[in-house]
């Protein structure tokens, strides 16, 4: 399995574990699972392909975007949307401040997780689609493991 796919699945499973009612969770490369036929909000996790931090060294960075969209007619005052974003941000902040928790979740046979950093994002009302849309961007840095 690609390191990026494994990372997406870990994020998605953690978000599912928050047990947010009427929230569907999906990923770009890994699992495609939306819990409700008509969710009020959908969270999509997408990991970009790894970037080498230097020539001939195993250190890599994997950018990840977590998008949250909520239908305006189901949440006209953004209360539900903001609650979903806040829960996700809480998990990301914990992982940023507690590398031992983060590393335990993301280290695998192919990847030694080192650190997570929040890199920004966006928050908007998409009037044409009638959705609240937030994108949280983060990067995971670690070392690719080679079994030679």
Coordinates of N, CA, C and O in Angstrom, one line a residue:
X1 N 0.8 -1.2 0.0 CA 0.0 0.0 0.0 C 0.9 1.2 0.0 O 1.9 1.3 0.7
X2 N 0.5 2.2 -0.8 CA 1.2 3.5 -0.8 C 1.2 4.1 0.6 O 0.2 4.1 1.3
X3 N 2.3 4.7 1.0 CA 2.4 5.5 2.2 C 1.3 6.5 2.3 O 0.6 6.7 3.3
X4 N 1.0 7.2 1.2 CA 0.0 8.2 1.1 C -1.4 7.7 1.4 O -2.2 8.3 2.1
X5 N -1.7 6.5 0.8 CA -3.0 5.9 1.0 C -3.1 5.5 2.5 O -4.2 5.7 3.1
X6 N -2.1 4.9 3.1 CA -2.1 4.6 4.5 C -2.4 5.8 5.4 O -3.2 5.8 6.3
X7 N -1.7 6.9 5.0 CA -1.9 8.2 5.8 C -3.4 8.6 5.7 O -4.0 9.0 6.7
X8 N -3.9 8.6 4.5 CA -5.3 9.0 4.3 C -6.3 8.1 5.1 O -7.2 8.6 5.8
X9 N -6.0 6.8 5.1 CA -6.9 5.9 5.9 C -6.8 6.2 7.4 O -7.8 6.1 8.1
X10 N -5.6 6.5 7.9 CA -5.5 6.8 9.3 C -6.2 8.0 9.7 O -7.0 8.1 10.7
X11 N -6.1 9.1 8.9 CA -6.9 10.3 9.1 C -8.4 10.0 9.1 O -9.1 10.4 10.0
X12 N -8.8 9.3 8.1 CA -10.3 9.0 7.9 C -10.8 8.2 9.1 O -11.9 8.5 9.6
X13 N -10.0 7.2 9.5 CA -10.5 6.4 10.6 C -10.5 7.2 11.9 O -11.4 7.0 12.7
X14 N -9.6 8.1 12.1 CA -9.6 8.9 13.3 C -10.8 9.8 13.3 O -11.5 10.0 14.3
X15 N -11.2 10.4 12.1 CA -12.3 11.2 12.0 C -13.6 10.4 12.2 O -14.5 10.9 12.9
X16 N -13.7 9.2 11.6 CA -14.8 8.4 11.9 C -15.0 8.1 13.4 O -16.1 8.0 13.9
X17 N -13.8 7.9 14.1 CA -13.9 7.6 15.5 C -14.4 8.7 16.3 O -14.8 8.5 17.5
X18 N -14.5 9.9 15.8 CA -15.1 11.1 16.5 C -16.6 10.9 16.6 O -17.2 11.6 17.4
X19 N -17.2 10.0 15.9 CA -18.6 9.7 15.9 C -19.5 10.9 15.7 O -20.3 11.2 16.5
X20 N -19.2 11.6 14.7 CA -20.0 12.8 14.3 C -21.2 12.4 13.6 O -21.1 11.8 12.5
X21 N -22.4 12.7 14.1 CA -23.6 12.3 13.5 C -23.8 12.9 12.1 O -23.6 14.1 11.9
X22 N -24.3 12.2 11.2 CA -24.6 12.6 9.8 C -23.4 13.2 9.1 O -23.6 14.2 8.4
X23 N -22.3 12.7 9.3 CA -21.1 13.1 8.7 C -20.5 11.9 7.9 O -20.2 10.9 8.5
X24 N -20.3 12.1 6.6 CA -19.7 11.1 5.8 C -18.2 11.4 5.7 O -17.8 12.5 5.7
X25 N -17.4 10.3 5.6 CA -16.0 10.4 5.5 C -15.5 9.6 4.3 O -15.9 8.5 4.1
X26 N -14.6 10.3 3.5 CA -14.1 9.6 2.3 C -12.6 10.0 2.1 O -12.2 11.0 2.7
X27 N -11.9 9.2 1.3 CA -10.5 9.6 1.0 C -10.3 9.5 -0.5 O -11.1 9.0 -1.3
X28 N -9.2 10.1 -0.9 CA -8.9 10.2 -2.4 C -8.4 8.9 -2.9 O -8.9 8.4 -3.9
X29 N -7.5 8.2 -2.2 CA -6.8 7.0 -2.7 C -7.2 5.7 -2.0 O -7.2 4.7 -2.5
X30 N -7.7 5.9 -0.8 CA -7.9 4.7 0.1 C -9.4 4.4 0.1 O -10.1 4.2 -0.9
X31 N -9.9 4.3 1.3 CA -11.3 3.9 1.5 C -12.3 4.9 1.0 O -12.1 6.1 1.2
X32 N -13.3 4.4 0.4 CA -14.5 5.3 0.0 C -15.7 4.8 0.8 O -16.3 3.9 0.5
X33 N -15.9 5.5 1.9 CA -17.0 5.1 2.8 C -17.7 6.3 3.3 O -17.1 7.2 4.0
X34 N -19.0 6.5 2.9 CA -19.8 7.5 3.5 C -20.9 6.8 4.3 O -21.6 6.0 3.8
X35 N -20.9 7.2 5.6 CA -21.8 6.5 6.5 C -23.3 6.7 6.3 O -24.1 5.9 6.7
X36 N -23.7 7.8 5.7 CA -25.1 8.1 5.5 C -25.4 8.4 4.1 O -24.6 9.0 3.4
X37 N -26.5 8.0 3.6 CA -26.9 8.2 2.2 C -27.1 9.7 1.9 O -26.8 10.1 0.8
X38 N -27.5 10.5 2.9 CA -27.7 11.9 2.7 C -27.0 12.6 3.9 O -27.7 13.2 4.7
X39 N -25.7 12.6 4.0 CA -25.0 13.3 5.1 C -25.2 14.8 5.1 O -25.3 15.4 4.0
X40 N -25.2 15.4 6.2 CA -25.3 16.9 6.3 C -23.9 17.5 5.9 O -23.8 18.5 5.3
X41 N -22.9 16.8 6.3 CA -21.5 17.2 6.1 C -20.7 16.0 5.5 O -21.0 14.9 5.8
X42 N -19.7 16.3 4.7 CA -18.8 15.3 4.2 C -17.4 15.8 4.4 O -17.1 17.0 4.2
X43 N -16.6 14.9 4.9 CA -15.1 15.2 5.2 C -14.4 14.3 4.2 O -14.6 13.1 4.1
X44 N -13.5 15.0 3.4 CA -12.7 14.2 2.4 C -11.2 14.5 2.7 O -10.8 15.6 3.0
X45 N -10.5 13.4 2.8 CA -9.0 13.4 3.1 C -8.3 13.1 1.9 O -8.5 12.1 1.2
X46 N -7.3 13.9 1.5 CA -6.5 13.7 0.3 C -5.0 14.0 0.7 O -4.7 15.1 1.1
X47 N -4.2 13.0 0.5 CA -2.7 13.1 0.7 C -2.1 13.3 -0.7 O -2.3 12.5 -1.6
X48 N -1.3 14.3 -0.8 CA -0.5 14.4 -2.0 C 0.7 13.4 -2.0 O 1.0 12.9 -0.9
X49 N 1.3 13.2 -3.1 CA 2.5 12.3 -3.1 C 3.6 12.9 -2.4 O 3.8 14.1 -2.3
X50 N 4.4 12.0 -1.8 CA 5.5 12.4 -0.9 C 6.5 13.3 -1.7 O 6.7 13.2 -2.9
X51 N 7.2 14.2 -0.9 CA 8.2 15.1 -1.4 C 9.5 14.7 -0.6 O 9.5 14.7 0.6
X52 N 10.6 14.5 -1.3 CA 11.9 14.3 -0.7 C 12.4 15.6 -0.1 O 12.4 16.6 -0.8
X53 N 12.9 15.5 1.1 CA 13.4 16.7 1.8 C 14.8 17.1 1.3 O 15.2 18.2 1.4
X54 N 15.5 16.1 0.7 CA 16.9 16.3 0.2 C 17.2 15.2 -0.7 O 16.6 14.1 -0.7
X55 N 18.2 15.4 -1.5 CA 18.7 14.3 -2.4 C 19.2 13.2 -1.6 O 20.0 13.3 -0.7
X56 N 18.9 12.0 -2.0 CA 19.5 10.7 -1.5 C 19.3 10.5 0.0 O 20.1 9.7 0.6
X57 N 18.4 11.2 0.6 CA 18.1 10.9 2.0 C 16.6 10.4 2.1 O 15.8 10.7 1.3
X58 N 16.3 9.6 3.1 CA 15.0 9.0 3.2 C 13.9 9.9 3.8 O 12.7 9.5 3.9
X59 N 14.3 11.1 4.2 CA 13.3 12.0 4.8 C 12.3 12.5 3.8 O 12.7 12.9 2.7
X60 N 11.0 12.4 4.1 CA 9.9 12.8 3.2 C 8.9 13.7 3.9 O 8.7 13.6 5.1
X61 N 8.2 14.5 3.1 CA 7.0 15.2 3.6 C 5.8 14.9 2.8 O 5.9 14.8 1.5
X62 N 4.7 14.6 3.4 CA 3.5 14.3 2.7 C 2.4 15.4 3.1 O 2.0 15.4 4.2
X63 N 2.1 16.2 2.1 CA 1.0 17.2 2.4 C -0.3 16.5 2.4 O -0.6 15.6 1.6
X64 N -1.2 17.0 3.3 CA -2.5 16.4 3.4 C -3.5 17.5 3.5 O -3.3 18.5 4.2
X65 N -4.6 17.4 2.8 CA -5.7 18.3 2.9 C -7.0 17.6 3.4 O -7.3 16.5 2.8
X66 N -7.6 18.2 4.4 CA -8.8 17.7 4.9 C -9.9 18.7 4.6 O -9.9 19.8 5.1
X67 N -10.8 18.3 3.7 CA -11.9 19.2 3.3 C -13.2 18.9 4.0 O -13.5 17.7 4.1
X68 N -13.9 19.9 4.5 CA -15.2 19.7 5.1 C -16.2 20.5 4.4 O -16.0 21.7 4.2
X69 N -17.3 19.9 3.9 CA -18.3 20.6 3.2 C -19.6 20.3 3.9 O -19.9 19.1 4.3
X70 N -20.5 21.3 4.1 CA -21.8 21.1 4.7 C -22.8 21.9 3.9 O -22.6 23.0 3.5
X71 N -23.9 21.2 3.7 CA -25.0 21.9 2.9 C -25.6 23.0 3.7 O -26.0 22.8 4.9
X72 N -25.7 24.2 3.1 CA -26.2 25.4 3.8 C -27.7 25.2 4.3 O -28.0 25.6 5.4
X73 N -28.5 24.5 3.5 CA -29.9 24.3 3.9 C -30.0 23.5 5.2 O -31.0 23.6 5.9
X74 N -29.0 22.6 5.4 CA -29.0 21.8 6.7 C -28.4 22.5 7.8 O -28.5 22.1 9.0
X75 N -27.7 23.6 7.6 CA -26.9 24.3 8.6 C -26.8 25.8 8.3 O -25.7 26.3 8.0
X76 N -27.9 26.5 8.3 CA -27.8 27.9 7.8 C -26.9 28.8 8.6 O -26.3 29.8 8.0
X77 N -26.7 28.5 9.9 CA -25.8 29.4 10.7 C -24.4 28.9 10.9 O -23.7 29.4 11.7
X78 N -24.0 27.8 10.2 CA -22.7 27.2 10.3 C -22.4 26.5 11.6 O -21.2 26.1 11.8
X79 N -23.3 26.4 12.5 CA -23.0 25.8 13.8 C -22.5 24.3 13.6 O -21.5 24.0 14.2
X80 N -23.2 23.5 12.8 CA -22.8 22.2 12.7 C -21.4 22.1 11.9 O -20.5 21.3 12.3
X81 N -21.3 22.9 10.9 CA -20.0 22.9 10.1 C -18.9 23.2 11.0 O -17.8 22.5 11.1
X82 N -19.0 24.3 11.8 CA -18.0 24.7 12.7 C -17.6 23.7 13.8 O -16.5 23.5 14.1
X83 N -18.6 23.0 14.2 CA -18.4 21.9 15.2 C -17.5 20.8 14.6 O -16.6 20.2 15.3
X84 N -17.8 20.4 13.4 CA -17.0 19.3 12.7 C -15.6 19.8 12.5 O -14.6 19.1 12.9
X85 N -15.4 21.0 12.0 CA -14.1 21.6 11.8 C -13.3 21.7 13.2 O -12.1 21.3 13.3
X86 N -14.0 22.1 14.2 CA -13.4 22.2 15.5 C -12.9 20.9 16.1 O -11.8 20.7 16.6
X87 N -13.7 19.8 15.9 CA -13.3 18.5 16.4 C -12.1 18.0 15.6 O -11.1 17.4 16.2
X88 N -12.0 18.2 14.3 CA -10.9 17.8 13.5 C -9.6 18.6 13.9 O -8.5 18.0 14.1
X89 N -9.8 19.9 14.1 CA -8.7 20.7 14.5 C -8.1 20.3 15.9 O -6.9 20.4 16.1
X90 N -9.0 19.9 16.7 CA -8.6 19.4 18.1 C -7.7 18.2 17.9 O -6.6 18.1 18.6
X91 N -8.0 17.3 17.1 CA -7.2 16.1 16.8 C -5.8 16.5 16.3 O -4.8 16.0 16.7
X92 N -5.9 17.4 15.3 CA -4.6 17.8 14.6 C -3.7 18.5 15.6 O -2.5 18.3 15.6
X93 N -4.3 19.4 16.4 CA -3.5 20.1 17.4 C -2.9 19.2 18.4 O -1.7 19.3 18.8
X94 N -3.6 18.1 18.9 CA -3.1 17.1 19.8 C -1.9 16.4 19.1 O -0.9 16.3 19.8
X95 N -2.0 16.0 17.9 CA -1.0 15.3 17.2 C 0.2 16.2 17.0 O 1.4 15.8 17.1
X96 N 0.0 17.5 16.8 CA 1.1 18.4 16.6 C 1.9 18.6 18.0 O 3.1 18.6 18.0
X97 N 1.2 18.7 19.1 CA 1.8 18.9 20.4 C 2.3 17.6 21.1 O 3.0 17.7 22.0
X98 N 1.8 16.5 20.6 CA 2.1 15.2 21.2 C 2.7 14.2 20.2 O 2.0 13.3 19.7
X99 N 3.9 14.4 19.8 CA 4.5 13.6 18.7 C 4.5 12.1 19.0 O 4.4 11.3 18.1
X100 N 4.5 11.7 20.3 CA 4.5 10.3 20.6 C 3.1 9.7 20.2 O 3.0 8.5 19.8
X101 N 2.0 10.5 20.4 CA 0.7 10.0 20.0 C 0.6 9.9 18.5 O 0.2 8.9 17.9
X102 N 1.1 11.0 17.8 CA 1.1 11.0 16.4 C 1.9 9.9 15.8 O 1.5 9.2 14.9
X103 N 3.1 9.7 16.3 CA 4.1 8.7 15.7 C 3.5 7.3 15.9 O 3.7 6.5 15.0
X104 N 2.8 7.1 17.0 CA 2.2 5.8 17.3 C 1.2 5.4 16.3 O 1.0 4.3 15.9
X105 N 0.4 6.4 15.8 CA -0.6 6.2 14.8 C -0.1 6.0 13.4 O -0.7 5.3 12.6
X106 N 0.9 6.8 13.0 CA 1.3 6.9 11.6 C 2.5 6.0 11.3 O 2.8 5.9 10.1
X107 N 3.3 5.5 12.2 CA 4.4 4.7 11.9 C 4.0 3.3 11.4 O 3.1 2.7 11.9
X108 N 4.6 2.9 10.3 CA 4.2 1.6 9.7 C 5.5 0.9 9.2 O 6.6 1.4 9.4
X109 N 5.3 -0.2 8.5 CA 6.5 -0.9 7.9 C 7.2 -0.1 6.9 O 8.4 -0.2 6.7
X110 N 6.5 0.9 6.3 CA 7.1 1.7 5.2 C 7.5 3.1 5.6 O 8.2 3.7 4.9
X111 N 7.0 3.5 6.8 CA 7.2 4.9 7.2 C 7.4 5.1 8.7 O 6.7 4.5 9.5
X112 N 8.4 5.9 9.0 CA 8.6 6.2 10.4 C 8.2 7.7 10.6 O 8.8 8.6 10.1
X113 N 7.0 7.9 11.2 CA 6.4 9.2 11.4 C 7.2 10.0 12.3 O 7.6 9.6 13.4
X114 N 7.5 11.3 12.0 CA 8.3 12.2 12.8 C 7.5 13.3 13.4 O 7.5 13.5 14.6
X115 N 6.8 14.1 12.5 CA 6.1 15.2 13.1 C 5.0 15.7 12.1 O 5.0 15.3 10.9
X116 N 4.1 16.4 12.7 CA 3.0 16.9 11.9 C 2.9 18.4 12.1 O 3.2 18.9 13.3
X117 N 2.7 19.2 11.1 CA 2.6 20.6 11.2 C 1.3 21.1 10.5 O 1.0 20.6 9.4
X118 N 0.6 22.0 11.1 CA -0.6 22.6 10.4 C 0.0 23.7 9.5 O 0.8 24.6 9.9
X119 N -0.5 23.7 8.3 CA 0.1 24.7 7.3 C -1.0 25.7 6.8 O -0.7 26.5 5.9
X120 N -2.2 25.7 7.3 CA -3.2 26.7 7.0 C -4.4 26.1 6.4 O -4.9 25.0 6.8
X121 N -5.1 26.8 5.5 CA -6.3 26.3 4.9 C -7.2 27.4 4.5 O -6.7 28.6 4.3
X122 N -8.4 27.1 4.3 CA -9.4 28.2 3.9 C -10.8 27.9 4.4 O -11.1 26.8 4.8
X123 N -11.6 28.9 4.4 CA -13.0 28.8 4.9 C -13.8 29.7 4.1 O -13.5 30.9 3.9
X124 N -14.9 29.1 3.5 CA -15.7 30.0 2.6 C -17.1 29.5 2.5 O -17.4 28.3 2.8
X125 N -18.0 30.3 2.0 CA -19.3 30.0 1.6 C -19.3 29.9 0.0 O -19.0 30.9 -0.6
X126 N -19.5 28.7 -0.5 CA -19.6 28.5 -1.9 C -21.1 28.7 -2.3 O -21.9 27.8 -2.2
X127 N -21.4 29.9 -2.8 CA -22.8 30.2 -3.1 C -23.4 29.5 -4.2 O -24.5 29.1 -4.3
X128 N -22.5 29.2 -5.2 CA -23.0 28.4 -6.4 C -23.4 27.0 -6.0 O -24.4 26.4 -6.5
X129 N -22.7 26.4 -5.1 CA -23.0 25.0 -4.6 C -23.9 25.0 -3.4 O -24.4 23.9 -3.0
X130 N -24.0 26.1 -2.7 CA -24.8 26.3 -1.5 C -24.2 25.4 -0.4 O -24.9 24.6 0.2
X131 N -22.9 25.5 -0.2 CA -22.2 24.7 0.8 C -21.2 25.6 1.6 O -20.7 26.6 1.1
X132 N -21.1 25.3 2.9 CA -20.0 25.8 3.6 C -18.8 24.9 3.3 O -18.9 23.7 3.3
X133 N -17.6 25.5 3.0 CA -16.5 24.7 2.6 C -15.2 25.2 3.4 O -14.9 26.3 3.4
X134 N -14.6 24.2 4.1 CA -13.3 24.5 4.8 C -12.3 23.5 4.3 O -12.6 22.3 4.0
X135 N -11.1 23.9 4.1 CA -10.0 23.0 3.8 C -8.9 23.3 4.8 O -8.4 24.4 5.0
X136 N -8.5 22.2 5.5 CA -7.5 22.3 6.5 C -6.2 21.6 5.9 O -6.3 20.5 5.4
X137 N -5.1 22.3 5.8 CA -3.9 21.7 5.2 C -2.9 21.5 6.3 O -2.7 22.2 7.3
X138 N -2.2 20.3 6.2 CA -1.2 19.9 7.1 C -0.2 19.1 6.4 O -0.4 18.7 5.2
X139 N 1.0 19.0 7.0 CA 2.1 18.2 6.4 C 2.6 17.2 7.4 O 2.7 17.6 8.6
X140 N 2.9 16.0 7.0 CA 3.5 15.0 7.8 C 4.9 14.8 7.3 O 5.1 14.6 6.1
X141 N 5.8 14.8 8.3 CA 7.2 14.6 7.9 C 7.7 13.4 8.6 O 7.4 13.1 9.8
X142 N 8.5 12.6 7.9 CA 9.1 11.4 8.5 C 10.1 10.8 7.6 O 10.6 11.4 6.7
X143 N 10.4 9.5 7.8 CA 11.4 8.8 7.0 C 10.8 7.6 6.4 O 10.1 6.8 7.0
X144 N 11.1 7.5 5.1 CA 10.7 6.3 4.4 C 11.6 5.2 4.8 O 12.8 5.4 4.9
X145 N 11.0 4.0 5.0 CA 11.8 2.9 5.4 C 12.0 2.0 4.2 O 11.1 1.8 3.4
X146 N 13.2 1.5 4.1 CA 13.6 0.6 2.9 C 14.0 -0.7 3.5 O 14.8 -0.8 4.3
X147 N 13.3 -1.8 2.9 CA 13.7 -3.1 3.3 C 14.5 -3.8 2.2 O 14.0 -4.4 1.3
X148 N 15.8 -3.6 2.3 CA 16.7 -4.0 1.3 C 17.4 -5.3 1.7 O 17.8 -5.5 2.8

